[in-house]
Short mmCIF file of C-alpha atoms in Angstrom, two decimals:
data_model
loop_
_atom_site.label_atom_id
_atom_site.label_comp_id
_atom_site.label_asym_id
_atom_site.label_seq_id
_atom_site.Cartn_x
_atom_site.Cartn_y
_atom_site.Cartn_z
CA UNK A 1 10.89 16.72 5.94
CA UNK A 2 11.47 12.99 6.40
CA UNK A 3 11.35 10.68 3.38
CA UNK A 4 10.09 7.16 2.83
CA UNK A 5 12.04 4.10 1.72
CA UNK A 6 10.25 1.26 -0.05
CA UNK A 7 11.95 -2.08 -0.74
CA UNK A 8 10.26 -4.55 -3.08
CA UNK A 9 10.63 -8.32 -2.79
CA UNK A 10 8.71 -9.81 -5.71
CA UNK A 11 8.66 -13.50 -4.78
CA UNK A 12 5.59 -15.42 -3.54
CA UNK A 13 4.83 -19.08 -2.96
CA UNK A 14 2.07 -18.84 -5.57
CA UNK A 15 0.57 -16.16 -7.81
CA UNK A 16 -2.95 -15.25 -6.69
CA UNK A 17 -5.65 -15.26 -9.35
CA UNK A 18 -6.42 -11.53 -8.99
CA UNK A 19 -2.87 -10.27 -8.59
CA UNK A 20 -1.42 -7.81 -11.09
CA UNK A 21 1.47 -6.70 -8.86
CA UNK A 22 5.06 -7.29 -9.87
CA UNK A 23 5.36 -10.71 -8.24
CA UNK A 24 6.59 -14.15 -9.28
CA UNK A 25 5.91 -17.62 -7.87
CA UNK A 26 9.00 -19.05 -6.21
CA UNK A 27 8.68 -22.68 -5.14
CA UNK A 28 12.36 -23.08 -4.27
CA UNK A 29 14.47 -20.96 -1.96
CA UNK A 30 14.39 -17.31 -3.10
CA UNK A 31 17.70 -16.11 -4.53
CA UNK A 32 20.30 -14.64 -2.17
CA UNK A 33 21.59 -12.72 -5.20
CA UNK A 34 18.45 -10.62 -5.18
CA UNK A 35 18.94 -9.58 -1.54
CA UNK A 36 22.52 -8.60 -2.35
CA UNK A 37 21.25 -6.44 -5.21
CA UNK A 38 18.90 -4.59 -2.84
CA UNK A 39 21.80 -3.62 -0.58
CA UNK A 40 23.92 -2.61 -3.58
CA UNK A 41 21.09 -0.46 -4.92
CA UNK A 42 20.77 1.27 -1.57
CA UNK A 43 24.50 2.04 -1.78
CA UNK A 44 24.00 3.47 -5.29
CA UNK A 45 21.48 5.98 -3.91
CA UNK A 46 24.37 7.74 -2.19
CA UNK A 47 25.15 9.28 -5.60
CA UNK A 48 21.87 11.23 -5.72
CA UNK A 49 20.65 11.26 -2.14
CA UNK A 50 21.85 13.01 1.00
CA UNK A 51 22.07 9.98 3.29
CA UNK A 52 22.05 12.32 6.29
CA UNK A 53 18.43 13.21 5.45
CA UNK A 54 16.25 11.18 7.81
CA UNK A 55 14.19 8.26 6.57
CA UNK A 56 10.93 8.48 8.49
CA UNK A 57 9.28 5.32 7.17
CA UNK A 58 10.58 2.07 5.71
CA UNK A 59 8.27 -0.46 4.09
CA UNK A 60 9.36 -3.85 2.79
CA UNK A 61 6.59 -5.12 0.53
CA UNK A 62 5.97 -7.59 -2.22
CA UNK A 63 5.33 -10.19 -3.22
CA UNK A 64 5.88 -11.84 0.14
CA UNK A 65 9.02 -10.55 1.88
CA UNK A 66 8.87 -13.27 4.55
CA UNK A 67 9.51 -15.88 1.89
CA UNK A 68 13.05 -15.03 3.02
CA UNK A 69 14.09 -16.07 6.53
CA UNK A 70 13.91 -13.82 9.55
CA UNK A 71 17.71 -13.73 9.65
CA UNK A 72 17.96 -12.60 6.01
CA UNK A 73 15.37 -9.85 6.39
CA UNK A 74 16.98 -8.68 9.64
CA UNK A 75 20.34 -8.39 7.88
CA UNK A 76 18.68 -6.40 5.10
CA UNK A 77 17.28 -3.92 7.61
CA UNK A 78 20.68 -3.74 9.31
CA UNK A 79 22.31 -2.85 5.98
CA UNK A 80 19.73 -0.11 5.42
CA UNK A 81 20.53 1.35 8.83
CA UNK A 82 24.24 1.50 7.91
CA UNK A 83 23.57 3.23 4.58
CA UNK A 84 20.73 5.62 5.44
CA UNK A 85 19.92 7.76 8.44
CA UNK A 86 16.79 6.08 9.73
CA UNK A 87 14.94 8.18 12.28
CA UNK A 88 14.86 6.73 15.77
CA UNK A 89 11.04 6.98 15.72
CA UNK A 90 10.67 5.66 12.17
CA UNK A 91 7.77 3.42 11.22
CA UNK A 92 9.30 0.16 9.97
CA UNK A 93 6.80 -2.12 8.20
CA UNK A 94 7.14 -5.56 6.69
CA UNK A 95 4.46 -7.44 4.76
CA UNK A 96 3.80 -11.12 5.25
CA UNK A 97 1.39 -13.88 4.33
CA UNK A 98 -0.02 -16.05 7.10
CA UNK A 99 1.75 -19.22 6.00
CA UNK A 100 5.23 -17.73 5.48
CA UNK A 101 5.96 -16.54 8.99
CA UNK A 102 6.85 -18.31 12.22
CA UNK A 103 7.12 -17.19 15.82
CA UNK A 104 10.91 -17.40 15.68
CA UNK A 105 10.98 -15.24 12.54
CA UNK A 106 8.65 -12.69 14.16
CA UNK A 107 10.92 -12.54 17.21
CA UNK A 108 13.90 -11.81 14.95
CA UNK A 109 12.04 -9.16 12.97
CA UNK A 110 10.89 -7.38 16.11
CA UNK A 111 14.39 -7.53 17.57
CA UNK A 112 15.81 -6.10 14.33
CA UNK A 113 13.53 -3.07 14.73
CA UNK A 114 10.39 -3.71 12.69
CA UNK A 115 7.46 -2.18 14.56
CA UNK A 116 4.59 -2.68 12.10
CA UNK A 117 3.42 -5.92 10.49
CA UNK A 118 1.04 -6.10 7.53
CA UNK A 119 -0.61 -9.49 6.99
CA UNK A 120 -2.31 -10.37 3.72
CA UNK A 121 -5.51 -12.17 4.74
CA UNK A 122 -8.11 -11.07 2.11
CA UNK A 123 -10.97 -13.22 3.48
CA UNK A 124 -11.94 -15.34 6.48
CA UNK A 125 -13.68 -17.89 4.28
CA UNK A 126 -12.05 -21.09 3.03
CA UNK A 127 -14.05 -21.21 -0.20
CA UNK A 128 -13.20 -17.62 -1.08
CA UNK A 129 -9.52 -18.13 -0.29
CA UNK A 130 -9.53 -21.01 -2.77
CA UNK A 131 -11.28 -18.86 -5.39
CA UNK A 132 -8.65 -16.15 -4.92
CA UNK A 133 -5.80 -18.63 -5.22
CA UNK A 134 -4.50 -17.87 -1.75
CA UNK A 135 -2.06 -20.42 -0.33
CA UNK A 136 -3.11 -20.09 3.32
CA UNK A 137 -6.12 -21.12 5.39
CA UNK A 138 -8.41 -19.16 7.70
CA UNK A 139 -6.82 -20.80 10.76
CA UNK A 140 -3.35 -19.84 9.53
CA UNK A 141 -4.51 -16.23 9.19
CA UNK A 142 -5.84 -16.17 12.77
CA UNK A 143 -2.69 -17.84 14.09
CA UNK A 144 -0.44 -15.35 12.28
CA UNK A 145 -2.17 -12.44 14.01
CA UNK A 146 -1.99 -14.13 17.41
CA UNK A 147 1.68 -15.09 16.90
CA UNK A 148 2.53 -11.51 15.97
CA UNK A 149 0.72 -10.16 19.02
CA UNK A 150 2.41 -12.70 21.32
CA UNK A 151 5.80 -11.80 19.83
CA UNK A 152 5.21 -8.18 20.83
CA UNK A 153 3.85 -6.49 17.69
CA UNK A 154 1.16 -3.95 18.62
CA UNK A 155 0.85 -2.25 15.22
CA UNK A 156 -0.68 -5.00 13.07
CA UNK A 157 -2.54 -4.48 9.79
CA UNK A 158 -4.62 -7.03 7.92
CA UNK A 159 -5.64 -6.69 4.27
CA UNK A 160 -9.20 -7.65 3.33
CA UNK A 161 -11.12 -7.63 0.04
CA UNK A 162 -14.78 -7.48 -0.92
CA UNK A 163 -16.75 -7.84 -4.12
CA UNK A 164 -15.23 -11.29 -4.64
CA UNK A 165 -16.60 -13.99 -6.97
CA UNK A 166 -19.21 -15.96 -5.05
CA UNK A 167 -19.14 -13.59 -2.07
CA UNK A 168 -22.46 -12.56 -0.57
CA UNK A 169 -23.34 -9.80 1.85
CA UNK A 170 -23.77 -12.50 4.50
CA UNK A 171 -20.36 -14.12 3.98
CA UNK A 172 -18.71 -10.70 3.92
CA UNK A 173 -20.39 -9.82 7.23
CA UNK A 174 -18.90 -12.99 8.73
CA UNK A 175 -15.43 -12.00 7.46
CA UNK A 176 -15.78 -8.55 9.03
CA UNK A 177 -16.97 -10.11 12.26
CA UNK A 178 -13.91 -12.37 12.43
CA UNK A 179 -11.65 -9.42 11.62
CA UNK A 180 -13.23 -7.37 14.41
CA UNK A 181 -12.69 -10.24 16.85
CA UNK A 182 -8.94 -10.07 16.17
CA UNK A 183 -8.92 -6.38 17.20
CA UNK A 184 -5.89 -5.44 15.09
CA UNK A 185 -4.70 -1.82 14.92
CA UNK A 186 -5.26 -1.28 11.19
CA UNK A 187 -7.39 -2.72 8.39
CA UNK A 188 -6.86 -2.07 4.67
CA UNK A 189 -10.07 -2.95 2.86
CA UNK A 190 -10.26 -2.96 -0.94
CA UNK A 191 -12.97 -3.70 -3.47
CA UNK A 192 -11.77 -6.29 -5.99
CA UNK A 193 -10.72 -4.72 -9.27
CA UNK A 194 -10.17 -7.03 -12.23
CA UNK A 195 -6.79 -6.13 -13.72
CA UNK A 196 -5.37 -7.17 -17.07
CA UNK A 197 -3.02 -10.12 -17.43
CA UNK A 198 -4.49 -11.96 -14.42
CA UNK A 199 -6.33 -15.27 -14.18
CA UNK A 200 -9.45 -13.40 -13.13
CA UNK A 201 -9.28 -11.21 -16.23
CA UNK A 202 -9.04 -14.28 -18.47
CA UNK A 203 -11.97 -15.94 -16.71
CA UNK A 204 -14.09 -12.77 -16.84
CA UNK A 205 -13.54 -12.46 -20.60
CA UNK A 206 -14.49 -16.11 -21.00
CA UNK A 207 -17.71 -15.56 -19.05
CA UNK A 208 -16.54 -17.89 -16.29
CA UNK A 209 -16.34 -15.34 -13.46
CA UNK A 210 -19.50 -14.14 -11.73
CA UNK A 211 -19.11 -11.07 -9.55
CA UNK A 212 -21.55 -9.56 -7.03
CA UNK A 213 -23.90 -6.99 -8.56
CA UNK A 214 -23.79 -3.29 -7.76
CA UNK A 215 -26.49 -3.48 -5.09
CA UNK A 216 -24.52 -6.16 -3.24
CA UNK A 217 -21.34 -4.07 -3.42
CA UNK A 218 -23.21 -1.09 -1.97
CA UNK A 219 -24.57 -3.28 0.83
CA UNK A 220 -21.04 -4.56 1.60
CA UNK A 221 -19.73 -1.00 1.76
CA UNK A 222 -22.57 -0.04 4.09
CA UNK A 223 -21.60 -2.93 6.36
CA UNK A 224 -18.05 -1.60 6.50
CA UNK A 225 -19.25 1.88 7.43
CA UNK A 226 -21.44 0.43 10.18
CA UNK A 227 -19.24 -2.26 11.70
CA UNK A 228 -15.77 -0.73 11.66
CA UNK A 229 -16.60 2.58 13.40
CA UNK A 230 -18.60 0.62 15.99
CA UNK A 231 -15.35 -1.21 16.86
CA UNK A 232 -13.23 1.94 17.11
CA UNK A 233 -11.81 2.08 13.59
CA UNK A 234 -11.43 5.51 12.00
CA UNK A 235 -11.62 5.83 8.24
CA UNK A 236 -8.66 8.06 7.39
CA UNK A 237 -8.26 7.16 3.70
CA UNK A 238 -10.73 5.82 1.16
CA UNK A 239 -9.68 2.19 1.72
CA UNK A 240 -7.91 2.34 5.09
CA UNK A 241 -9.18 2.19 8.66
CA UNK A 242 -7.24 2.32 11.91
CA UNK A 243 -7.51 2.71 15.64
CA UNK A 244 -6.49 6.14 16.91
CA UNK A 245 -2.72 6.61 16.67
CA UNK A 246 -2.20 3.82 14.10
CA UNK A 247 -2.63 5.56 10.76
CA UNK A 248 0.00 4.21 8.33
CA UNK A 249 2.66 6.92 8.05
CA UNK A 250 4.39 5.35 5.05
CA UNK A 251 1.25 5.28 2.93
CA UNK A 252 0.26 8.76 4.14
CA UNK A 253 3.56 10.10 2.79
CA UNK A 254 2.72 8.54 -0.58
CA UNK A 255 -0.81 10.01 -0.64
CA UNK A 256 0.66 13.40 0.22
CA UNK A 257 3.02 13.05 -2.76
CA UNK A 258 6.03 13.21 -0.49
CA UNK A 259 9.55 12.03 -1.27
CA UNK A 260 10.24 8.31 -1.34
CA UNK A 261 13.01 6.03 -2.59
CA UNK A 262 12.15 2.76 -4.31
CA UNK A 263 14.57 -0.17 -4.17
CA UNK A 264 13.97 -3.49 -5.89
CA UNK A 265 12.46 -4.81 -9.11
CA UNK A 266 9.53 -2.67 -10.23
CA UNK A 267 9.86 -0.19 -7.35
CA UNK A 268 9.21 3.50 -8.00
CA UNK A 269 11.01 6.54 -6.56
CA UNK A 270 9.80 10.14 -6.41
CA UNK A 271 12.47 12.73 -5.66
CA UNK A 272 12.34 16.49 -6.35
CA UNK A 273 9.57 16.19 -8.94
CA UNK A 274 11.28 13.33 -10.79
CA UNK A 275 9.74 9.85 -10.84
CA UNK A 276 11.76 6.82 -11.90
CA UNK A 277 10.76 3.17 -12.01
CA UNK A 278 13.00 0.13 -11.83
CA UNK A 279 12.66 -2.69 -14.34
CA UNK A 280 10.25 -5.45 -13.31
CA UNK A 281 12.27 -8.60 -13.94
CA UNK A 282 14.13 -9.45 -10.70
CA UNK A 283 16.88 -11.45 -12.44
CA UNK A 284 17.67 -8.66 -14.89
CA UNK A 285 17.44 -6.11 -12.11
CA UNK A 286 19.95 -8.01 -9.95
CA UNK A 287 22.33 -8.49 -12.88
CA UNK A 288 22.28 -4.79 -13.80
CA UNK A 289 22.80 -3.67 -10.21
CA UNK A 290 25.72 -6.11 -9.81
CA UNK A 291 27.30 -4.68 -12.97
CA UNK A 292 26.77 -1.12 -11.65
CA UNK A 293 24.49 -0.39 -14.60
CA UNK A 294 21.25 1.63 -14.47
CA UNK A 295 18.28 -0.58 -13.62
CA UNK A 296 15.59 1.94 -14.47
CA UNK A 297 12.78 1.28 -16.90
CA UNK A 298 11.98 4.99 -17.23
CA UNK A 299 12.33 8.38 -15.57
CA UNK A 300 10.07 11.38 -15.98
CA UNK A 301 10.17 14.94 -14.74
CA UNK A 302 6.79 16.34 -13.76
CA UNK A 303 5.92 19.94 -14.49
CA UNK A 304 4.77 22.10 -11.60
CA UNK A 305 1.15 21.86 -12.77
CA UNK A 306 1.30 18.09 -13.26
CA UNK A 307 2.77 17.62 -9.80
CA UNK A 308 0.13 19.97 -8.37
CA UNK A 309 -2.72 17.98 -9.92
CA UNK A 310 -1.23 14.70 -8.77
CA UNK A 311 -0.83 16.02 -5.23
CA UNK A 312 -4.45 17.20 -5.18
CA UNK A 313 -5.83 13.90 -6.47
CA UNK A 314 -3.80 11.68 -4.15
CA UNK A 315 -4.35 13.97 -1.18
CA UNK A 316 -8.11 13.84 -1.65
CA UNK A 317 -7.96 10.11 -0.92
CA UNK A 318 -7.29 11.12 2.68
CA UNK A 319 -10.49 11.92 4.54
CA UNK A 320 -8.93 15.03 6.06
CA UNK A 321 -8.24 16.19 2.50
CA UNK A 322 -5.49 18.42 1.13
CA UNK A 323 -3.83 21.11 3.22
CA UNK A 324 -4.45 24.25 1.15
CA UNK A 325 -1.72 26.27 2.85
CA UNK A 326 0.88 23.60 2.18
CA UNK A 327 -0.38 23.22 -1.39
CA UNK A 328 0.05 26.93 -2.14
CA UNK A 329 3.42 27.05 -0.38
CA UNK A 330 4.68 24.09 -2.37
CA UNK A 331 3.33 24.99 -5.83
CA UNK A 332 2.23 28.65 -5.63
CA UNK A 333 -1.16 27.54 -6.98
CA UNK A 334 -4.67 27.57 -5.51
CA UNK A 335 -7.23 24.89 -6.45
CA UNK A 336 -10.16 27.26 -6.95
CA UNK A 337 -8.31 29.53 -9.35
CA UNK A 338 -6.56 26.61 -11.09
CA UNK A 339 -9.57 24.32 -11.64
CA UNK A 340 -12.10 27.12 -12.08
CA UNK A 341 -15.52 25.99 -13.27
CA UNK A 342 -14.74 22.27 -12.78
CA UNK A 343 -14.17 22.74 -9.07
CA UNK A 344 -17.09 25.15 -8.67
CA UNK A 345 -19.37 22.49 -10.19
CA UNK A 346 -18.11 19.84 -7.76
CA UNK A 347 -18.65 22.26 -4.88
CA UNK A 348 -22.20 22.99 -6.04
CA UNK A 349 -22.91 19.25 -6.34
CA UNK A 350 -21.68 18.72 -2.75
CA UNK A 351 -18.87 16.45 -3.94
CA UNK A 352 -16.05 18.68 -2.65
CA UNK A 353 -15.91 20.78 0.50
CA UNK A 354 -13.44 23.61 1.16
CA UNK A 355 -12.87 25.25 4.53
CA UNK A 356 -10.14 27.65 5.60
CA UNK A 357 -7.40 25.03 5.66
CA UNK A 358 -8.45 21.89 3.77
CA UNK A 359 -10.17 20.72 0.61
CA UNK A 360 -11.75 17.28 0.91
CA UNK A 361 -14.27 14.87 -0.55
CA UNK A 362 -17.70 14.99 1.03
CA UNK A 363 -19.46 11.94 2.46
CA UNK A 364 -21.64 11.98 -0.66
CA UNK A 365 -18.54 11.76 -2.88
CA UNK A 366 -16.75 8.89 -1.15
CA UNK A 367 -18.73 6.05 -2.77
CA UNK A 368 -17.95 7.50 -6.21
CA UNK A 369 -14.51 8.87 -5.38
CA UNK A 370 -12.79 7.64 -8.54
CA UNK A 371 -15.30 9.43 -10.76
CA UNK A 372 -14.93 12.65 -8.79
CA UNK A 373 -11.13 12.52 -8.81
CA UNK A 374 -11.08 11.84 -12.56
CA UNK A 375 -12.55 15.33 -13.09
CA UNK A 376 -9.51 16.88 -11.42
CA UNK A 377 -6.83 15.01 -13.38
#
């Protein structure tokens, strides 16, 4: 079975007010030393990884990877091709922000082999972009999509958010309308969650952040379920929608608890039931890699039961659910016998459905998916 490769570039022009990801504002040129450390770390994987095993998906995320030039990112992908066996039909994704990419850079990235572009937009509303701390404008977001399409990218994702401070059902409907007009292949759509150690968290605790109430959130979600299917988008995961044939294979491998290698500061790997995470600080990470020292923050081995539960919970995020035959083959465990009364209760409440091949969340469960999944941890 093919594996995934994730490469993390943690630098951004600015730090958004809601962001809790491992990212750092970088107002000068991002360090070449960090790129060198990514290649060196890939080389180090030869010690534990059969490089002849095909890599089916590669995802360069961040941060904002295109804070580096198109030439630098193209060289990084070229190095990965020399080290790993990347499948000829692999999905190769790179993330970008609208104001860190140019047509010339897109041409280089496409020529290098990237075939999927993920653009962080979040909102088509100038006021909301300012509230979020985004460094781009609505026009820059539209232009980025059009530039990517003109360069030859057909598999384009945009990220959007709802439940934002000051957002109304009406303004969110306008954002969805503008997104539909762009007719991209994939849309990732997330409700805002206030995370610790962010500007939004500080403002919420100080009583200076007013969020939409629950009824408005429900109305926004109903808009999504009405507008996106009407424009040909299929909901294949709780927060992800795509045109037919454009489901994200890299993320699907993650939700299926498949094997993936993580390169870069803060990146996580999952190989043969062992999960290990790299340290977050990019300078320390690069220094340790250059010295051929371990750059891991921790490693943990999951028991069969822990891995089984994790696979069930992540797999239920997919609307098709969890393949019961694959689950039993992989772990020699069956959900009904393992979860017992807990699962029978969820079945009786019409929160879970089981047929001959799959276990999945019902339509009734999707709006409260997190609560349902917490019962299966």
